[in-house]
Amino acid sequence: MVLINLKSSLPAGPSSANDSFLYDTTSSTKVDDLIESLVEIHNARLRSCLIIDAVRGLATYGVMKKPEEAGTDEVQEIIGNTVEKGPNYTADPSGLRTGNPPDEKMVEVLQQEVLSLENYIGKVLCRETMLLVPHTHSSLSHVCSLLPIIQDQVQRKVPLTIQEINDKINRVRGAVTMAYPEGLPEWDLVRIALDEPIEKLKNTYLGRCFVKAEDAALWSCNKEFRRGQLVSDRLGSCNEKTKIIAKLTAKGSGPPAREPIVSEAERNAMTAFYFKRQEELKKLAEADEDDYLNSEWADPKGMKRNLQGLGDVKAPGLRF
C-alpha cells in the first residue's frame, strides 16, 4: 500500500493551515481516481467540521431562530417580545438560537457522537461551540476564532476512509433525529450541514475550502501527478510500501509553496532557548562573584549527563 500524507494547500480558509490526513492507496490506482477519492475525503472532513460546530450549538442552545428574529433574548425582552424559556433554558450570547436545548440524556448522546466524529477526522475546531453562520446573513455573522488543528490521526498513523466518515456522520444524524423527531427548521445550520449538498455549503465560513475533483491537482516532491496515468508512473511500480507527502492545489496554479525547513514549533523552541540564554548572559555580566559556577553551562559533566538522559535526575531530599 502507498501511504499518502495529504497536506492542504487550498485557498485561504480557517481550516487550511497545517491540516493533513493519511490515505491508503496502491501503485496501480489511476491518478484521476486517487484525486477524486482525496477530494471526497477532504470535503467530507470539512462537512464534518460544520456538523461538529452546529450540533454542539444545538446541544447547548437549542434550535436556531428565524433569521429575522435573531437577537439576544435580553434585548428581545427589553423591547417587549416574549421569550420562551424551557426547563433547560440557557441564553445564547450570540442571539442565534432559542436557548432551549433538548433534555440532558439527548445532550449527552449528541456530544458523544460529535466527539467520536471529531476524534476520527482529527480536528479541534472552534473555541465557541455553535459558530456556523452563512456569510449571506451578514447581520448575524459571528467571527469564529479557530484553535490550531491537532493532527491526531496523522500522529497515530490512522488512514481515513470515506466510508467511516459517512458512517459517523450518519450516527450524528441519527442522534439529531432522536433529539428532534419532528425535524429541524429549514434554516437551522445543523440540517444544512447534514443534508445539503456541497454546493449549498459554500456560503459557510469554510465555503472557500470546498473543491471539485475536476478542479484539483495533486503534487508531491514538486512534481504533479498527471491525469490519465497510474500512481506507479509517478512513484515507480515496485514502490508499493512508499509513504509520500502530497498536496492538493487548484488546477493550473502550479506547484505549491515549499514548506519551511524549520517548523513553527521548532522556531518557538529556539526563540525561547536563546531568550533564556540571553537573560543568563545579562545576569553573568552584572555578577562580580563566582556564583556563575552553579550554572548548568559551567558544569564540566553536563554534556555527558544530557547525552545519557540524566540531566534532570536529582538526589532525593536535595533542593536546587
PDB file of C-alpha atoms in Angstrom:
ATOM      1  CA  MET A   1       0.000   0.000   0.000  1.00  0.00           C
ATOM      2  CA  VAL A   2       1.124   3.541  -0.781  1.00  0.00           C
ATOM      3  CA  LEU A   3       0.527   5.785   2.225  1.00  0.00           C
ATOM      4  CA  ILE A   4      -0.214   9.407   1.349  1.00  0.00           C
ATOM      5  CA  ASN A   5       0.074  12.181   3.912  1.00  0.00           C
ATOM      6  CA  LEU A   6      -2.081  14.816   2.247  1.00  0.00           C
ATOM      7  CA  LYS A   7      -1.439  18.365   3.376  1.00  0.00           C
ATOM      8  CA  SER A   8      -3.842  21.103   2.425  1.00  0.00           C
ATOM      9  CA  SER A   9      -2.681  23.819   0.062  1.00  0.00           C
ATOM     10  CA  LEU A  10      -6.085  25.114  -0.939  1.00  0.00           C
ATOM     11  CA  PRO A  11      -7.354  28.717  -0.970  1.00  0.00           C
ATOM     12  CA  ALA A  12      -7.002  30.501   2.344  1.00  0.00           C
ATOM     13  CA  GLY A  13      -9.528  29.384   4.881  1.00  0.00           C
ATOM     14  CA  PRO A  14      -9.683  28.705   8.610  1.00  0.00           C
ATOM     15  CA  SER A  15      -9.042  25.008   8.155  1.00  0.00           C
ATOM     16  CA  SER A  16      -6.318  25.049   5.535  1.00  0.00           C
ATOM     17  CA  ALA A  17      -3.315  25.862   7.713  1.00  0.00           C
ATOM     18  CA  ASN A  18      -1.349  22.861   8.966  1.00  0.00           C
ATOM     19  CA  ASP A  19      -4.156  20.496   8.033  1.00  0.00           C
ATOM     20  CA  SER A  20      -3.391  16.950   6.895  1.00  0.00           C
ATOM     21  CA  PHE A  21      -4.677  13.389   6.873  1.00  0.00           C
ATOM     22  CA  LEU A  22      -3.471   9.944   5.814  1.00  0.00           C
ATOM     23  CA  TYR A  23      -4.867   7.924   2.926  1.00  0.00           C
ATOM     24  CA  ASP A  24      -4.000   4.418   1.702  1.00  0.00           C
ATOM     25  CA  THR A  25      -3.858   3.604  -1.999  1.00  0.00           C
ATOM     26  CA  THR A  26      -1.979   1.304  -4.389  1.00  0.00           C
ATOM     27  CA  SER A  27       0.521   1.928  -7.163  1.00  0.00           C
ATOM     28  CA  SER A  28      -1.957   0.541  -9.711  1.00  0.00           C
ATOM     29  CA  THR A  29      -4.598   3.183  -8.889  1.00  0.00           C
ATOM     30  CA  LYS A  30      -5.462   5.699 -11.586  1.00  0.00           C
ATOM     31  CA  VAL A  31      -4.445   9.261 -10.743  1.00  0.00           C
ATOM     32  CA  ASP A  32      -7.928  10.537 -11.622  1.00  0.00           C
ATOM     33  CA  ASP A  33      -9.495   8.086  -9.161  1.00  0.00           C
ATOM     34  CA  LEU A  34      -6.941   8.979  -6.499  1.00  0.00           C
ATOM     35  CA  ILE A  35      -7.618  12.711  -6.786  1.00  0.00           C
ATOM     36  CA  GLU A  36     -11.369  12.087  -6.673  1.00  0.00           C
ATOM     37  CA  SER A  37     -11.014   9.993  -3.502  1.00  0.00           C
ATOM     38  CA  LEU A  38      -8.750  12.542  -1.804  1.00  0.00           C
ATOM     39  CA  VAL A  39     -11.079  15.427  -2.656  1.00  0.00           C
ATOM     40  CA  GLU A  40     -14.070  13.428  -1.416  1.00  0.00           C
ATOM     41  CA  ILE A  41     -12.416  12.842   1.958  1.00  0.00           C
ATOM     42  CA  HIS A  42     -11.234  16.451   2.109  1.00  0.00           C
ATOM     43  CA  ASN A  43     -14.760  17.765   1.538  1.00  0.00           C
ATOM     44  CA  ALA A  44     -16.231  15.217   3.964  1.00  0.00           C
ATOM     45  CA  ARG A  45     -13.862  16.407   6.678  1.00  0.00           C
ATOM     46  CA  LEU A  46     -14.905  20.000   6.072  1.00  0.00           C
ATOM     47  CA  ARG A  47     -18.573  18.981   6.253  1.00  0.00           C
ATOM     48  CA  SER A  48     -17.767  17.183   9.492  1.00  0.00           C
ATOM     49  CA  CYS A  49     -16.283  20.397  10.888  1.00  0.00           C
ATOM     50  CA  LEU A  50     -19.506  22.239  10.142  1.00  0.00           C
ATOM     51  CA  ILE A  51     -21.569  19.445  11.686  1.00  0.00           C
ATOM     52  CA  ILE A  52     -19.456  19.409  14.846  1.00  0.00           C
ATOM     53  CA  ASP A  53     -19.839  23.153  15.419  1.00  0.00           C
ATOM     54  CA  ALA A  54     -23.540  23.216  14.593  1.00  0.00           C
ATOM     55  CA  VAL A  55     -24.534  20.163  16.658  1.00  0.00           C
ATOM     56  CA  ARG A  56     -22.628  21.413  19.691  1.00  0.00           C
ATOM     57  CA  GLY A  57     -24.519  24.676  19.386  1.00  0.00           C
ATOM     58  CA  LEU A  58     -27.761  22.713  19.086  1.00  0.00           C
ATOM     59  CA  ALA A  59     -26.955  20.692  22.209  1.00  0.00           C
ATOM     60  CA  THR A  60     -26.110  23.838  24.172  1.00  0.00           C
ATOM     61  CA  TYR A  61     -28.647  26.418  22.985  1.00  0.00           C
ATOM     62  CA  GLY A  62     -31.324  24.544  21.035  1.00  0.00           C
ATOM     63  CA  VAL A  63     -32.622  25.163  17.509  1.00  0.00           C
ATOM     64  CA  MET A  64     -31.905  28.319  15.547  1.00  0.00           C
ATOM     65  CA  LYS A  65     -34.295  31.230  15.423  1.00  0.00           C
ATOM     66  CA  LYS A  66     -35.603  32.541  12.145  1.00  0.00           C
ATOM     67  CA  PRO A  67     -33.075  34.959  10.626  1.00  0.00           C
ATOM     68  CA  GLU A  68     -35.430  37.905  11.053  1.00  0.00           C
ATOM     69  CA  GLU A  69     -35.991  37.037  14.737  1.00  0.00           C
ATOM     70  CA  ALA A  70     -32.315  36.742  15.674  1.00  0.00           C
ATOM     71  CA  GLY A  71     -31.067  38.776  18.615  1.00  0.00           C
ATOM     72  CA  THR A  72     -30.177  38.252  22.243  1.00  0.00           C
ATOM     73  CA  ASP A  73     -33.087  37.317  24.483  1.00  0.00           C
ATOM     74  CA  GLU A  74     -32.237  40.123  26.879  1.00  0.00           C
ATOM     75  CA  VAL A  75     -32.777  42.705  24.156  1.00  0.00           C
ATOM     76  CA  GLN A  76     -35.942  40.912  22.987  1.00  0.00           C
ATOM     77  CA  GLU A  77     -37.415  41.207  26.497  1.00  0.00           C
ATOM     78  CA  ILE A  78     -36.485  44.879  26.715  1.00  0.00           C
ATOM     79  CA  ILE A  79     -38.367  45.694  23.533  1.00  0.00           C
ATOM     80  CA  GLY A  80     -41.395  43.751  24.780  1.00  0.00           C
ATOM     81  CA  ASN A  81     -41.135  40.464  22.864  1.00  0.00           C
ATOM     82  CA  THR A  82     -41.996  37.212  24.611  1.00  0.00           C
ATOM     83  CA  VAL A  83     -39.077  34.803  25.112  1.00  0.00           C
ATOM     84  CA  GLU A  84     -39.955  31.156  25.599  1.00  0.00           C
ATOM     85  CA  LYS A  85     -37.901  29.628  28.388  1.00  0.00           C
ATOM     86  CA  GLY A  86     -37.965  25.874  28.852  1.00  0.00           C
ATOM     87  CA  PRO A  87     -36.732  23.843  31.851  1.00  0.00           C
ATOM     88  CA  ASN A  88     -33.168  23.704  30.435  1.00  0.00           C
ATOM     89  CA  TYR A  89     -33.063  27.287  29.211  1.00  0.00           C
ATOM     90  CA  THR A  90     -29.586  28.713  28.573  1.00  0.00           C
ATOM     91  CA  ALA A  91     -29.394  32.131  26.942  1.00  0.00           C
ATOM     92  CA  ASP A  92     -27.446  32.139  23.681  1.00  0.00           C
ATOM     93  CA  PRO A  93     -24.940  35.029  23.836  1.00  0.00           C
ATOM     94  CA  SER A  94     -24.926  35.288  20.036  1.00  0.00           C
ATOM     95  CA  GLY A  95     -28.712  35.513  19.842  1.00  0.00           C
ATOM     96  CA  LEU A  96     -28.901  32.950  17.035  1.00  0.00           C
ATOM     97  CA  ARG A  97     -30.571  30.115  18.944  1.00  0.00           C
ATOM     98  CA  THR A  98     -33.626  29.882  21.171  1.00  0.00           C
ATOM     99  CA  GLY A  99     -31.733  28.825  24.308  1.00  0.00           C
ATOM    100  CA  ASN A 100     -33.898  25.729  24.816  1.00  0.00           C
ATOM    101  CA  PRO A 101     -31.712  22.631  24.304  1.00  0.00           C
ATOM    102  CA  PRO A 102     -33.032  19.042  24.417  1.00  0.00           C
ATOM    103  CA  ASP A 103     -33.073  17.058  27.665  1.00  0.00           C
ATOM    104  CA  GLU A 104     -29.825  16.081  29.374  1.00  0.00           C
ATOM    105  CA  LYS A 105     -29.789  12.488  28.092  1.00  0.00           C
ATOM    106  CA  MET A 106     -30.097  13.570  24.476  1.00  0.00           C
ATOM    107  CA  VAL A 107     -27.478  16.266  25.003  1.00  0.00           C
ATOM    108  CA  GLU A 108     -25.088  13.577  26.216  1.00  0.00           C
ATOM    109  CA  VAL A 109     -25.837  11.396  23.173  1.00  0.00           C
ATOM    110  CA  LEU A 110     -25.271  14.320  20.797  1.00  0.00           C
ATOM    111  CA  GLN A 111     -21.995  15.253  22.452  1.00  0.00           C
ATOM    112  CA  GLN A 112     -20.733  11.667  22.371  1.00  0.00           C
ATOM    113  CA  GLU A 113     -21.461  11.200  18.678  1.00  0.00           C
ATOM    114  CA  VAL A 114     -19.939  14.562  17.801  1.00  0.00           C
ATOM    115  CA  LEU A 115     -16.825  13.761  19.832  1.00  0.00           C
ATOM    116  CA  SER A 116     -16.477  10.427  18.028  1.00  0.00           C
ATOM    117  CA  LEU A 117     -16.650  12.202  14.661  1.00  0.00           C
ATOM    118  CA  GLU A 118     -14.209  14.883  15.777  1.00  0.00           C
ATOM    119  CA  ASN A 119     -11.687  12.338  17.041  1.00  0.00           C
ATOM    120  CA  TYR A 120     -11.815  10.408  13.794  1.00  0.00           C
ATOM    121  CA  ILE A 121     -11.258  13.318  11.422  1.00  0.00           C
ATOM    122  CA  GLY A 122      -8.534  14.590  13.750  1.00  0.00           C
ATOM    123  CA  LYS A 123      -9.687  18.145  14.274  1.00  0.00           C
ATOM    124  CA  VAL A 124     -10.079  20.509  17.180  1.00  0.00           C
ATOM    125  CA  LEU A 125     -12.203  23.380  15.960  1.00  0.00           C
ATOM    126  CA  CYS A 126     -13.795  26.450  17.373  1.00  0.00           C
ATOM    127  CA  ARG A 127     -13.313  27.913  20.807  1.00  0.00           C
ATOM    128  CA  GLU A 128     -17.010  28.776  20.642  1.00  0.00           C
ATOM    129  CA  THR A 129     -19.403  25.862  20.229  1.00  0.00           C
ATOM    130  CA  MET A 130     -22.017  26.941  17.710  1.00  0.00           C
ATOM    131  CA  LEU A 131     -20.430  29.133  15.104  1.00  0.00           C
ATOM    132  CA  LEU A 132     -21.618  28.132  11.651  1.00  0.00           C
ATOM    133  CA  VAL A 133     -23.157  31.219  10.097  1.00  0.00           C
ATOM    134  CA  PRO A 134     -23.632  31.732   6.350  1.00  0.00           C
ATOM    135  CA  HIS A 135     -21.852  34.814   5.028  1.00  0.00           C
ATOM    136  CA  THR A 136     -25.090  35.799   3.295  1.00  0.00           C
ATOM    137  CA  HIS A 137     -26.556  36.611   6.717  1.00  0.00           C
ATOM    138  CA  SER A 138     -24.010  39.316   7.415  1.00  0.00           C
ATOM    139  CA  SER A 139     -26.117  40.811  10.217  1.00  0.00           C
ATOM    140  CA  LEU A 140     -25.937  37.514  12.059  1.00  0.00           C
ATOM    141  CA  SER A 141     -22.308  36.721  11.325  1.00  0.00           C
ATOM    142  CA  HIS A 142     -20.223  35.828  14.337  1.00  0.00           C
ATOM    143  CA  VAL A 143     -16.462  35.696  13.921  1.00  0.00           C
ATOM    144  CA  CYS A 144     -15.047  32.367  14.986  1.00  0.00           C
ATOM    145  CA  SER A 145     -11.555  32.246  16.418  1.00  0.00           C
ATOM    146  CA  LEU A 146     -10.158  28.842  15.477  1.00  0.00           C
ATOM    147  CA  LEU A 147      -7.714  26.908  17.549  1.00  0.00           C
ATOM    148  CA  PRO A 148      -4.771  25.182  15.870  1.00  0.00           C
ATOM    149  CA  ILE A 149      -5.667  21.916  14.247  1.00  0.00           C
ATOM    150  CA  ILE A 150      -4.324  18.865  16.061  1.00  0.00           C
ATOM    151  CA  GLN A 151      -3.230  16.155  13.665  1.00  0.00           C
ATOM    152  CA  ASP A 152      -4.068  13.228  15.976  1.00  0.00           C
ATOM    153  CA  GLN A 153      -4.774  10.689  13.254  1.00  0.00           C
ATOM    154  CA  VAL A 154      -1.574  11.532  11.388  1.00  0.00           C
ATOM    155  CA  GLN A 155       0.463  11.026  14.542  1.00  0.00           C
ATOM    156  CA  ARG A 156      -1.355   7.767  15.219  1.00  0.00           C
ATOM    157  CA  LYS A 157      -0.800   6.684  11.591  1.00  0.00           C
ATOM    158  CA  VAL A 158      -4.511   6.039  11.025  1.00  0.00           C
ATOM    159  CA  PRO A 159      -5.581   6.367   7.353  1.00  0.00           C
ATOM    160  CA  LEU A 160      -9.043   7.835   6.798  1.00  0.00           C
ATOM    161  CA  THR A 161     -11.780   6.294   4.682  1.00  0.00           C
ATOM    162  CA  ILE A 162     -14.860   7.972   3.268  1.00  0.00           C
ATOM    163  CA  GLN A 163     -16.996   5.051   4.426  1.00  0.00           C
ATOM    164  CA  GLU A 164     -16.006   5.561   8.057  1.00  0.00           C
ATOM    165  CA  ILE A 165     -16.567   9.320   7.894  1.00  0.00           C
ATOM    166  CA  ASN A 166     -20.018   8.865   6.350  1.00  0.00           C
ATOM    167  CA  ASP A 167     -20.865   6.230   8.960  1.00  0.00           C
ATOM    168  CA  LYS A 168     -20.033   8.607  11.808  1.00  0.00           C
ATOM    169  CA  ILE A 169     -21.956  11.439  10.145  1.00  0.00           C
ATOM    170  CA  ASN A 170     -24.963   9.101   9.873  1.00  0.00           C
ATOM    171  CA  ARG A 171     -24.660   8.341  13.583  1.00  0.00           C
ATOM    172  CA  VAL A 172     -24.754  12.068  14.326  1.00  0.00           C
ATOM    173  CA  ARG A 173     -27.775  12.398  12.022  1.00  0.00           C
ATOM    174  CA  GLY A 174     -29.497   9.602  13.940  1.00  0.00           C
ATOM    175  CA  ALA A 175     -28.802  11.288  17.261  1.00  0.00           C
ATOM    176  CA  VAL A 176     -30.249  14.567  15.969  1.00  0.00           C
ATOM    177  CA  THR A 177     -33.354  12.713  14.765  1.00  0.00           C
ATOM    178  CA  MET A 178     -33.759  11.133  18.213  1.00  0.00           C
ATOM    179  CA  ALA A 179     -33.477  14.540  19.879  1.00  0.00           C
ATOM    180  CA  TYR A 180     -35.846  16.232  17.414  1.00  0.00           C
ATOM    181  CA  PRO A 181     -38.105  13.579  15.850  1.00  0.00           C
ATOM    182  CA  GLU A 182     -40.305  16.291  14.336  1.00  0.00           C
ATOM    183  CA  GLY A 183     -37.276  17.571  12.387  1.00  0.00           C
ATOM    184  CA  LEU A 184     -35.313  20.815  12.423  1.00  0.00           C
ATOM    185  CA  PRO A 185     -36.396  24.023  10.658  1.00  0.00           C
ATOM    186  CA  GLU A 186     -35.018  24.555   7.183  1.00  0.00           C
ATOM    187  CA  TRP A 187     -32.844  27.492   8.320  1.00  0.00           C
ATOM    188  CA  ASP A 188     -31.124  25.541  11.101  1.00  0.00           C
ATOM    189  CA  LEU A 189     -27.456  25.051  10.332  1.00  0.00           C
ATOM    190  CA  VAL A 190     -27.438  21.504  11.677  1.00  0.00           C
ATOM    191  CA  ARG A 191     -29.914  20.454   8.999  1.00  0.00           C
ATOM    192  CA  ILE A 192     -27.957  22.378   6.358  1.00  0.00           C
ATOM    193  CA  ALA A 193     -24.624  20.786   7.318  1.00  0.00           C
ATOM    194  CA  LEU A 194     -26.106  17.277   7.475  1.00  0.00           C
ATOM    195  CA  ASP A 195     -28.374  17.215   4.440  1.00  0.00           C
ATOM    196  CA  GLU A 196     -27.449  19.878   1.912  1.00  0.00           C
ATOM    197  CA  PRO A 197     -25.070  19.113  -0.988  1.00  0.00           C
ATOM    198  CA  ILE A 198     -21.574  20.572  -1.099  1.00  0.00           C
ATOM    199  CA  GLU A 199     -22.672  23.418  -3.370  1.00  0.00           C
ATOM    200  CA  LYS A 200     -25.047  24.706  -0.676  1.00  0.00           C
ATOM    201  CA  LEU A 201     -22.266  24.693   1.949  1.00  0.00           C
ATOM    202  CA  LYS A 202     -20.135  27.262   0.129  1.00  0.00           C
ATOM    203  CA  ASN A 203     -21.935  30.078   1.971  1.00  0.00           C
ATOM    204  CA  THR A 204     -20.486  28.911   5.295  1.00  0.00           C
ATOM    205  CA  TYR A 205     -17.249  30.052   6.887  1.00  0.00           C
ATOM    206  CA  LEU A 206     -15.460  27.040   5.354  1.00  0.00           C
ATOM    207  CA  GLY A 207     -17.062  27.545   1.953  1.00  0.00           C
ATOM    208  CA  ARG A 208     -13.895  28.572   0.121  1.00  0.00           C
ATOM    209  CA  CYS A 209     -12.139  25.352   1.172  1.00  0.00           C
ATOM    210  CA  PHE A 210     -14.567  23.021  -0.633  1.00  0.00           C
ATOM    211  CA  VAL A 211     -13.278  21.925  -4.042  1.00  0.00           C
ATOM    212  CA  LYS A 212     -14.345  19.884  -7.027  1.00  0.00           C
ATOM    213  CA  ALA A 213     -12.295  16.891  -8.118  1.00  0.00           C
ATOM    214  CA  GLU A 214     -12.074  18.150 -11.699  1.00  0.00           C
ATOM    215  CA  ASP A 215     -10.604  21.465 -10.471  1.00  0.00           C
ATOM    216  CA  ALA A 216      -7.904  19.917  -8.259  1.00  0.00           C
ATOM    217  CA  ALA A 217      -4.317  18.838  -8.906  1.00  0.00           C
ATOM    218  CA  LEU A 218      -2.090  16.584  -6.821  1.00  0.00           C
ATOM    219  CA  TRP A 219       1.583  17.382  -6.227  1.00  0.00           C
ATOM    220  CA  SER A 220       4.410  15.604  -4.434  1.00  0.00           C
ATOM    221  CA  CYS A 221       8.126  16.474  -4.298  1.00  0.00           C
ATOM    222  CA  ASN A 222       7.425  19.481  -6.535  1.00  0.00           C
ATOM    223  CA  LYS A 223       6.086  17.233  -9.323  1.00  0.00           C
ATOM    224  CA  GLU A 224       2.485  16.823 -10.407  1.00  0.00           C
ATOM    225  CA  PHE A 225       0.586  13.548 -10.664  1.00  0.00           C
ATOM    226  CA  ARG A 226      -0.517  13.639 -14.305  1.00  0.00           C
ATOM    227  CA  ARG A 227      -4.127  12.746 -15.003  1.00  0.00           C
ATOM    228  CA  GLY A 228      -4.601   9.744 -17.249  1.00  0.00           C
ATOM    229  CA  GLN A 229      -1.629   7.960 -15.677  1.00  0.00           C
ATOM    230  CA  LEU A 230      -1.243   5.486 -12.829  1.00  0.00           C
ATOM    231  CA  VAL A 231       0.281   6.185  -9.434  1.00  0.00           C
ATOM    232  CA  SER A 232       3.120   3.835 -10.409  1.00  0.00           C
ATOM    233  CA  ASP A 233       4.026   6.141 -13.318  1.00  0.00           C
ATOM    234  CA  ARG A 234       4.901   8.772 -10.734  1.00  0.00           C
ATOM    235  CA  LEU A 235       6.324   6.627  -7.914  1.00  0.00           C
ATOM    236  CA  GLY A 236       7.515   3.509  -9.710  1.00  0.00           C
ATOM    237  CA  SER A 237       5.778   0.132  -9.905  1.00  0.00           C
ATOM    238  CA  CYS A 238       7.970  -1.503  -7.277  1.00  0.00           C
ATOM    239  CA  ASN A 239       7.339   1.132  -4.593  1.00  0.00           C
ATOM    240  CA  GLU A 240       4.273  -0.470  -3.001  1.00  0.00           C
ATOM    241  CA  LYS A 241       5.448   0.370   0.534  1.00  0.00           C
ATOM    242  CA  THR A 242       6.055   4.033  -0.095  1.00  0.00           C
ATOM    243  CA  LYS A 243       4.990   6.920   2.115  1.00  0.00           C
ATOM    244  CA  ILE A 244       4.784  10.330   0.475  1.00  0.00           C
ATOM    245  CA  ILE A 245       3.745  13.835   1.459  1.00  0.00           C
ATOM    246  CA  ALA A 246       1.415  15.338  -1.133  1.00  0.00           C
ATOM    247  CA  LYS A 247      -0.660  18.466  -1.542  1.00  0.00           C
ATOM    248  CA  LEU A 248      -3.888  19.303  -3.308  1.00  0.00           C
ATOM    249  CA  THR A 249      -3.856  22.544  -5.228  1.00  0.00           C
ATOM    250  CA  ALA A 250      -6.133  24.279  -7.697  1.00  0.00           C
ATOM    251  CA  LYS A 251      -5.602  23.076 -11.254  1.00  0.00           C
ATOM    252  CA  GLY A 252      -3.324  25.347 -13.231  1.00  0.00           C
ATOM    253  CA  SER A 253      -1.941  27.138 -10.162  1.00  0.00           C
ATOM    254  CA  GLY A 254       1.464  25.498 -10.409  1.00  0.00           C
ATOM    255  CA  PRO A 255       3.392  23.697  -7.660  1.00  0.00           C
ATOM    256  CA  PRO A 256       2.524  24.504  -4.050  1.00  0.00           C
ATOM    257  CA  ALA A 257       4.858  26.557  -1.915  1.00  0.00           C
ATOM    258  CA  ARG A 258       7.639  24.637  -0.268  1.00  0.00           C
ATOM    259  CA  GLU A 259       7.306  24.004   3.438  1.00  0.00           C
ATOM    260  CA  PRO A 260       9.702  25.879   5.743  1.00  0.00           C
ATOM    261  CA  ILE A 261      12.763  23.943   6.848  1.00  0.00           C
ATOM    262  CA  VAL A 262      12.127  24.929  10.466  1.00  0.00           C
ATOM    263  CA  SER A 263       8.599  24.393  11.743  1.00  0.00           C
ATOM    264  CA  GLU A 264       6.774  26.940  13.852  1.00  0.00           C
ATOM    265  CA  ALA A 265       7.107  24.787  16.974  1.00  0.00           C
ATOM    266  CA  GLU A 266      10.857  24.430  16.444  1.00  0.00           C
ATOM    267  CA  ARG A 267      11.168  28.161  15.817  1.00  0.00           C
ATOM    268  CA  ASN A 268       9.350  28.933  19.068  1.00  0.00           C
ATOM    269  CA  ALA A 269      11.551  26.499  20.976  1.00  0.00           C
ATOM    270  CA  MET A 270      14.729  28.072  19.591  1.00  0.00           C
ATOM    271  CA  THR A 271      13.454  31.557  20.380  1.00  0.00           C
ATOM    272  CA  ALA A 272      12.726  30.548  23.975  1.00  0.00           C
ATOM    273  CA  PHE A 273      16.159  28.923  24.306  1.00  0.00           C
ATOM    274  CA  TYR A 274      18.053  31.948  23.003  1.00  0.00           C
ATOM    275  CA  PHE A 275      15.987  34.312  25.143  1.00  0.00           C
ATOM    276  CA  LYS A 276      16.799  32.257  28.240  1.00  0.00           C
ATOM    277  CA  ARG A 277      20.460  32.188  27.241  1.00  0.00           C
ATOM    278  CA  GLN A 278      20.466  35.956  26.742  1.00  0.00           C
ATOM    279  CA  GLU A 279      18.993  36.518  30.205  1.00  0.00           C
ATOM    280  CA  GLU A 280      21.668  34.293  31.735  1.00  0.00           C
ATOM    281  CA  LEU A 281      24.400  36.265  29.997  1.00  0.00           C
ATOM    282  CA  LYS A 282      22.935  39.527  31.287  1.00  0.00           C
ATOM    283  CA  LYS A 283      22.954  38.218  34.846  1.00  0.00           C
ATOM    284  CA  LEU A 284      26.503  36.939  34.373  1.00  0.00           C
ATOM    285  CA  ALA A 285      27.670  40.335  33.143  1.00  0.00           C
ATOM    286  CA  GLU A 286      26.204  42.015  36.213  1.00  0.00           C
ATOM    287  CA  ALA A 287      27.588  39.476  38.708  1.00  0.00           C
ATOM    288  CA  ASP A 288      31.071  40.022  40.167  1.00  0.00           C
ATOM    289  CA  GLU A 289      31.129  36.896  42.320  1.00  0.00           C
ATOM    290  CA  ASP A 290      31.719  33.283  41.343  1.00  0.00           C
ATOM    291  CA  ASP A 291      28.048  32.241  41.683  1.00  0.00           C
ATOM    292  CA  TYR A 292      28.070  31.502  37.960  1.00  0.00           C
ATOM    293  CA  LEU A 293      29.822  28.241  38.833  1.00  0.00           C
ATOM    294  CA  ASN A 294      26.441  26.877  39.923  1.00  0.00           C
ATOM    295  CA  SER A 295      25.001  27.344  36.420  1.00  0.00           C
ATOM    296  CA  GLU A 296      24.284  24.358  34.235  1.00  0.00           C
ATOM    297  CA  TRP A 297      26.557  25.570  31.461  1.00  0.00           C
ATOM    298  CA  ALA A 298      29.501  25.691  33.887  1.00  0.00           C
ATOM    299  CA  ASP A 299      29.158  22.033  34.802  1.00  0.00           C
ATOM    300  CA  PRO A 300      32.020  20.108  33.124  1.00  0.00           C
ATOM    301  CA  LYS A 301      29.956  16.896  33.218  1.00  0.00           C
ATOM    302  CA  GLY A 302      26.731  18.485  31.978  1.00  0.00           C
ATOM    303  CA  MET A 303      27.066  17.306  28.383  1.00  0.00           C
ATOM    304  CA  LYS A 304      27.745  13.735  29.485  1.00  0.00           C
ATOM    305  CA  ARG A 305      24.657  13.673  31.717  1.00  0.00           C
ATOM    306  CA  ASN A 306      22.464  15.151  28.979  1.00  0.00           C
ATOM    307  CA  LEU A 307      23.628  12.566  26.452  1.00  0.00           C
ATOM    308  CA  GLN A 308      22.875   9.812  28.958  1.00  0.00           C
ATOM    309  CA  GLY A 309      19.445  11.275  29.739  1.00  0.00           C
ATOM    310  CA  LEU A 310      20.379  12.083  33.330  1.00  0.00           C
ATOM    311  CA  GLY A 311      20.102  15.858  33.132  1.00  0.00           C
ATOM    312  CA  ASP A 312      17.005  16.121  35.352  1.00  0.00           C
ATOM    313  CA  VAL A 313      17.911  13.381  37.836  1.00  0.00           C
ATOM    314  CA  LYS A 314      18.376  14.767  41.328  1.00  0.00           C
ATOM    315  CA  ALA A 315      19.350  13.150  44.584  1.00  0.00           C
ATOM    316  CA  PRO A 316      16.393  12.557  46.953  1.00  0.00           C
ATOM    317  CA  GLY A 317      15.997  15.103  49.667  1.00  0.00           C
ATOM    318  CA  LEU A 318      18.014  17.786  47.912  1.00  0.00           C
ATOM    319  CA  ARG A 319      16.524  21.027  46.677  1.00  0.00           C
ATOM    320  CA  PHE A 320      18.024  23.150  43.928  1.00  0.00           C
TER     321      PHE A 320
END
